[in-house]
Amino acid sequence: MHEAVGRMLSKYECRGLNEYINALREILQDIALLGLWRSKFFEKAAFYGGTALRVLYGSDRFSEDMDFSLLEPLDRFDITSYTAFLERETKGFGFDIWVERIDKTIQTPVQSAFLKADTRNQLLVIETGEEILKAIPKGQVLRIKLEVDTDPPPGFATQTRYLLQPIPFSVRAFVLPDLFAGKMHAILCRRWKGRVKGRDWYDLVWYAAHHPELHLHHLEQRMRQTGDWKEDAPLTSEKFKGLLIHAIQSLDVDQTRKEVEPFVKNPENLSIWSQEFFLDIVSRIRFV
């Protein structure tokens, strides 16, 4: 095992298969960020979403996908121009991954690619025990989706954050009030065909507890871009609270809790979740 990978793995207390896969995914995410930094990607883009919250700001839930936004709209952006950097960086630390662009049937401004790897082979790299490896079906593929918004809504700010592993490097990221705005856009406007993403609601609780400041204007710009706010008047704090309360009142809390359980270390902490609990969260949000 590469010495730097060993240091990264040491912060996890892995016992079961799910914990090893979560640790492996995060190690690959960190190395992917390093590869993007080497490619000068963060001169034109910023990191946001749940994985940014986990990696850069200390959220305690695991996250699968990596979301990025260009700093300004750019039609000719091509995510595949960074593929070689990602593959070369991960190989330098002993991993064998490949990157595949996702060709969508419906054109959107969001470009996507999968970072893929044979799960069992990569767990061997981090010296996972044989008993754990036996539980993995042959040929199982670990996937990390990378998405880049090439037509970002205006009104957000970024800052430079630093990571020290696998080596010291920097990442441009959304500031927390704008990250929170993106999360609330997901909660209020995400289309999941009747399903709910419990990870979004878990993050809402994290924001309320740690950084409850929400950039309301950036949320409005996101909602206008997706057609979810069409009024001439601006989105006010009271109108926002009304929308969130409506979402809570129609929330299937049990389904929400079940969806997020694989991504948290202590699922028993979710037992407090109820509609009343989330309604209390609304009163804790502050606006900037």
mmCIF file of N, CA, C and O in Angstrom, residues 154-197:
data_model
loop_
_atom_site.group_PDB
_atom_site.id
_atom_site.type_symbol
_atom_site.label_atom_id
_atom_site.label_comp_id
_atom_site.label_asym_id
_atom_site.label_seq_id
_atom_site.Cartn_x
_atom_site.Cartn_y
_atom_site.Cartn_z
ATOM 1 N N PRO A 154 -26.317 32.702 -11.246
ATOM 2 C CA PRO A 154 -25.428 33.701 -10.659
ATOM 3 C C PRO A 154 -25.620 33.854 -9.159
ATOM 4 O O PRO A 154 -26.535 33.274 -8.573
ATOM 5 N N GLY A 155 -24.730 34.647 -8.564
ATOM 6 C CA GLY A 155 -24.934 35.067 -7.180
ATOM 7 C C GLY A 155 -24.264 34.227 -6.131
ATOM 8 O O GLY A 155 -24.628 34.318 -4.953
ATOM 9 N N PHE A 156 -23.274 33.420 -6.485
ATOM 10 C CA PHE A 156 -22.587 32.617 -5.465
ATOM 11 C C PHE A 156 -21.154 33.123 -5.289
ATOM 12 O O PHE A 156 -20.583 33.773 -6.163
ATOM 13 N N ALA A 157 -20.590 32.785 -4.145
ATOM 14 C CA ALA A 157 -19.209 33.138 -3.829
ATOM 15 C C ALA A 157 -18.429 31.862 -3.554
ATOM 16 O O ALA A 157 -19.002 30.835 -3.160
ATOM 17 N N THR A 158 -17.122 31.928 -3.765
ATOM 18 C CA THR A 158 -16.258 30.769 -3.518
ATOM 19 C C THR A 158 -15.107 31.164 -2.610
ATOM 20 O O THR A 158 -14.829 32.350 -2.404
ATOM 21 N N GLN A 159 -14.440 30.159 -2.092
ATOM 22 C CA GLN A 159 -13.237 30.370 -1.307
ATOM 23 C C GLN A 159 -12.284 29.208 -1.534
ATOM 24 O O GLN A 159 -12.699 28.148 -2.019
ATOM 25 N N THR A 160 -11.040 29.397 -1.184
ATOM 26 C CA THR A 160 -10.040 28.343 -1.306
ATOM 27 C C THR A 160 -9.958 27.569 -0.002
ATOM 28 O O THR A 160 -9.824 28.156 1.072
ATOM 29 N N ARG A 161 -10.065 26.263 -0.122
ATOM 30 C CA ARG A 161 -9.903 25.366 1.041
ATOM 31 C C ARG A 161 -8.692 24.480 0.761
ATOM 32 O O ARG A 161 -8.365 24.192 -0.394
ATOM 33 N N TYR A 162 -8.059 24.014 1.824
ATOM 34 C CA TYR A 162 -6.833 23.230 1.675
ATOM 35 C C TYR A 162 -7.019 21.827 2.252
ATOM 36 O O TYR A 162 -7.603 21.649 3.324
ATOM 37 N N LEU A 163 -6.533 20.845 1.517
ATOM 38 C CA LEU A 163 -6.460 19.467 1.986
ATOM 39 C C LEU A 163 -4.987 19.102 2.151
ATOM 40 O O LEU A 163 -4.139 19.541 1.362
ATOM 41 N N LEU A 164 -4.694 18.276 3.135
ATOM 42 C CA LEU A 164 -3.311 17.902 3.427
ATOM 43 C C LEU A 164 -2.970 16.493 2.990
ATOM 44 O O LEU A 164 -1.797 16.103 3.026
ATOM 45 N N GLN A 165 -3.979 15.714 2.587
ATOM 46 C CA GLN A 165 -3.729 14.347 2.136
ATOM 47 C C GLN A 165 -4.453 14.100 0.819
ATOM 48 O O GLN A 165 -5.560 14.633 0.619
ATOM 49 N N PRO A 166 -3.819 13.341 -0.079
ATOM 50 C CA PRO A 166 -2.564 12.578 0.072
ATOM 51 C C PRO A 166 -1.308 13.442 0.091
ATOM 52 O O PRO A 166 -0.279 13.008 0.572
ATOM 53 N N ILE A 167 -1.386 14.667 -0.466
ATOM 54 C CA ILE A 167 -0.347 15.676 -0.310
ATOM 55 C C ILE A 167 -1.074 17.003 -0.126
ATOM 56 O O ILE A 167 -2.262 17.120 -0.449
ATOM 57 N N PRO A 168 -0.421 18.044 0.369
ATOM 58 C CA PRO A 168 -1.107 19.333 0.477
ATOM 59 C C PRO A 168 -1.474 19.902 -0.896
ATOM 60 O O PRO A 168 -0.651 19.953 -1.807
ATOM 61 N N PHE A 169 -2.734 20.322 -1.035
ATOM 62 C CA PHE A 169 -3.200 20.965 -2.264
ATOM 63 C C PHE A 169 -4.440 21.776 -1.934
ATOM 64 O O PHE A 169 -4.967 21.710 -0.817
ATOM 65 N N SER A 170 -4.908 22.556 -2.903
ATOM 66 C CA SER A 170 -6.038 23.448 -2.653
ATOM 67 C C SER A 170 -7.217 23.108 -3.555
ATOM 68 O O SER A 170 -7.058 22.567 -4.647
ATOM 69 N N VAL A 171 -8.402 23.465 -3.073
ATOM 70 C CA VAL A 171 -9.653 23.239 -3.793
ATOM 71 C C VAL A 171 -10.499 24.506 -3.686
ATOM 72 O O VAL A 171 -10.670 25.038 -2.589
ATOM 73 N N ARG A 172 -10.986 24.987 -4.818
ATOM 74 C CA ARG A 172 -11.944 26.097 -4.773
ATOM 75 C C ARG A 172 -13.334 25.514 -4.507
ATOM 76 O O ARG A 172 -13.745 24.542 -5.166
ATOM 77 N N ALA A 173 -14.067 26.111 -3.571
ATOM 78 C CA ALA A 173 -15.373 25.582 -3.199
ATOM 79 C C ALA A 173 -16.359 26.715 -2.934
ATOM 80 O O ALA A 173 -15.966 27.846 -2.618
ATOM 81 N N PHE A 174 -17.632 26.397 -3.052
ATOM 82 C CA PHE A 174 -18.670 27.339 -2.659
ATOM 83 C C PHE A 174 -18.527 27.652 -1.169
ATOM 84 O O PHE A 174 -18.180 26.773 -0.374
ATOM 85 N N VAL A 175 -18.824 28.896 -0.784
ATOM 86 C CA VAL A 175 -18.899 29.221 0.630
ATOM 87 C C VAL A 175 -20.153 28.567 1.206
ATOM 88 O O VAL A 175 -21.100 28.241 0.474
ATOM 89 N N LEU A 176 -20.181 28.404 2.515
ATOM 90 C CA LEU A 176 -21.249 27.618 3.142
ATOM 91 C C LEU A 176 -22.665 28.165 2.906
ATOM 92 O O LEU A 176 -23.578 27.380 2.647
ATOM 93 N N PRO A 177 -22.921 29.482 2.979
ATOM 94 C CA PRO A 177 -24.295 29.938 2.713
ATOM 95 C C PRO A 177 -24.787 29.595 1.310
ATOM 96 O O PRO A 177 -25.983 29.348 1.106
ATOM 97 N N ASP A 178 -23.872 29.554 0.334
ATOM 98 C CA ASP A 178 -24.269 29.173 -1.020
ATOM 99 C C ASP A 178 -24.391 27.660 -1.174
ATOM 100 O O ASP A 178 -25.230 27.169 -1.939
ATOM 101 N N LEU A 179 -23.559 26.913 -0.467
ATOM 102 C CA LEU A 179 -23.746 25.461 -0.415
ATOM 103 C C LEU A 179 -25.112 25.115 0.173
ATOM 104 O O LEU A 179 -25.814 24.222 -0.312
ATOM 105 N N PHE A 180 -25.482 25.829 1.226
ATOM 106 C CA PHE A 180 -26.778 25.611 1.867
ATOM 107 C C PHE A 180 -27.909 25.930 0.877
ATOM 108 O O PHE A 180 -28.910 25.209 0.801
ATOM 109 N N ALA A 181 -27.735 26.994 0.100
ATOM 110 C CA ALA A 181 -28.745 27.336 -0.899
ATOM 111 C C ALA A 181 -28.915 26.207 -1.921
ATOM 112 O O ALA A 181 -30.039 25.859 -2.305
ATOM 113 N N GLY A 182 -27.791 25.630 -2.347
ATOM 114 C CA GLY A 182 -27.872 24.507 -3.277
ATOM 115 C C GLY A 182 -28.585 23.317 -2.672
ATOM 116 O O GLY A 182 -29.353 22.620 -3.346
ATOM 117 N N LYS A 183 -28.342 23.070 -1.398
ATOM 118 C CA LYS A 183 -29.018 21.954 -0.722
ATOM 119 C C LYS A 183 -30.513 22.194 -0.612
ATOM 120 O O LYS A 183 -31.326 21.267 -0.824
ATOM 121 N N MET A 184 -30.915 23.433 -0.300
ATOM 122 C CA MET A 184 -32.338 23.713 -0.194
ATOM 123 C C MET A 184 -33.008 23.642 -1.565
ATOM 124 O O MET A 184 -34.169 23.244 -1.667
ATOM 125 N N HIS A 185 -32.293 23.996 -2.615
ATOM 126 C CA HIS A 185 -32.846 23.826 -3.959
ATOM 127 C C HIS A 185 -33.114 22.349 -4.238
ATOM 128 O O HIS A 185 -34.135 21.986 -4.828
ATOM 129 N N ALA A 186 -32.194 21.477 -3.808
ATOM 130 C CA ALA A 186 -32.391 20.039 -3.991
ATOM 131 C C ALA A 186 -33.615 19.558 -3.220
ATOM 132 O O ALA A 186 -34.422 18.766 -3.735
ATOM 133 N N ILE A 187 -33.777 20.020 -1.988
ATOM 134 C CA ILE A 187 -34.909 19.579 -1.165
ATOM 135 C C ILE A 187 -36.235 20.060 -1.745
ATOM 136 O O ILE A 187 -37.219 19.304 -1.809
ATOM 137 N N LEU A 188 -36.273 21.302 -2.197
ATOM 138 C CA LEU A 188 -37.532 21.879 -2.648
ATOM 139 C C LEU A 188 -37.870 21.540 -4.096
ATOM 140 O O LEU A 188 -39.048 21.502 -4.455
ATOM 141 N N CYS A 189 -36.846 21.276 -4.912
ATOM 142 C CA CYS A 189 -37.077 21.195 -6.350
ATOM 143 C C CYS A 189 -36.617 19.904 -7.013
ATOM 144 O O CYS A 189 -36.879 19.695 -8.200
ATOM 145 N N ARG A 190 -35.902 19.046 -6.297
ATOM 146 C CA ARG A 190 -35.402 17.817 -6.924
ATOM 147 C C ARG A 190 -36.554 16.924 -7.358
ATOM 148 O O ARG A 190 -37.498 16.695 -6.603
ATOM 149 N N ARG A 191 -36.460 16.396 -8.565
ATOM 150 C CA ARG A 191 -37.489 15.482 -9.091
ATOM 151 C C ARG A 191 -36.984 14.052 -8.973
ATOM 152 O O ARG A 191 -36.081 13.648 -9.688
ATOM 153 N N TRP A 192 -37.556 13.280 -8.067
ATOM 154 C CA TRP A 192 -37.095 11.900 -7.844
ATOM 155 C C TRP A 192 -38.210 10.878 -8.049
ATOM 156 O O TRP A 192 -38.205 9.811 -7.469
ATOM 157 N N LYS A 193 -39.214 11.257 -8.871
ATOM 158 C CA LYS A 193 -40.289 10.321 -9.220
ATOM 159 C C LYS A 193 -40.928 9.694 -7.986
ATOM 160 O O LYS A 193 -41.122 8.485 -7.894
ATOM 161 N N GLY A 194 -41.247 10.531 -6.994
ATOM 162 C CA GLY A 194 -41.916 10.054 -5.797
ATOM 163 C C GLY A 194 -40.992 9.598 -4.689
ATOM 164 O O GLY A 194 -41.427 9.418 -3.558
ATOM 165 N N ARG A 195 -39.718 9.363 -5.017
ATOM 166 C CA ARG A 195 -38.769 8.974 -3.979
ATOM 167 C C ARG A 195 -38.200 10.210 -3.301
ATOM 168 O O ARG A 195 -38.238 11.309 -3.840
ATOM 169 N N VAL A 196 -37.668 10.010 -2.120
ATOM 170 C CA VAL A 196 -37.077 11.109 -1.370
ATOM 171 C C VAL A 196 -35.609 10.778 -1.114
ATOM 172 O O VAL A 196 -35.246 9.617 -0.931
ATOM 173 N N LYS A 197 -34.765 11.767 -1.120
ATOM 174 C CA LYS A 197 -33.350 11.569 -0.865
ATOM 175 C C LYS A 197 -33.056 11.977 0.570
ATOM 176 O O LYS A 197 -32.919 13.167 0.873
#
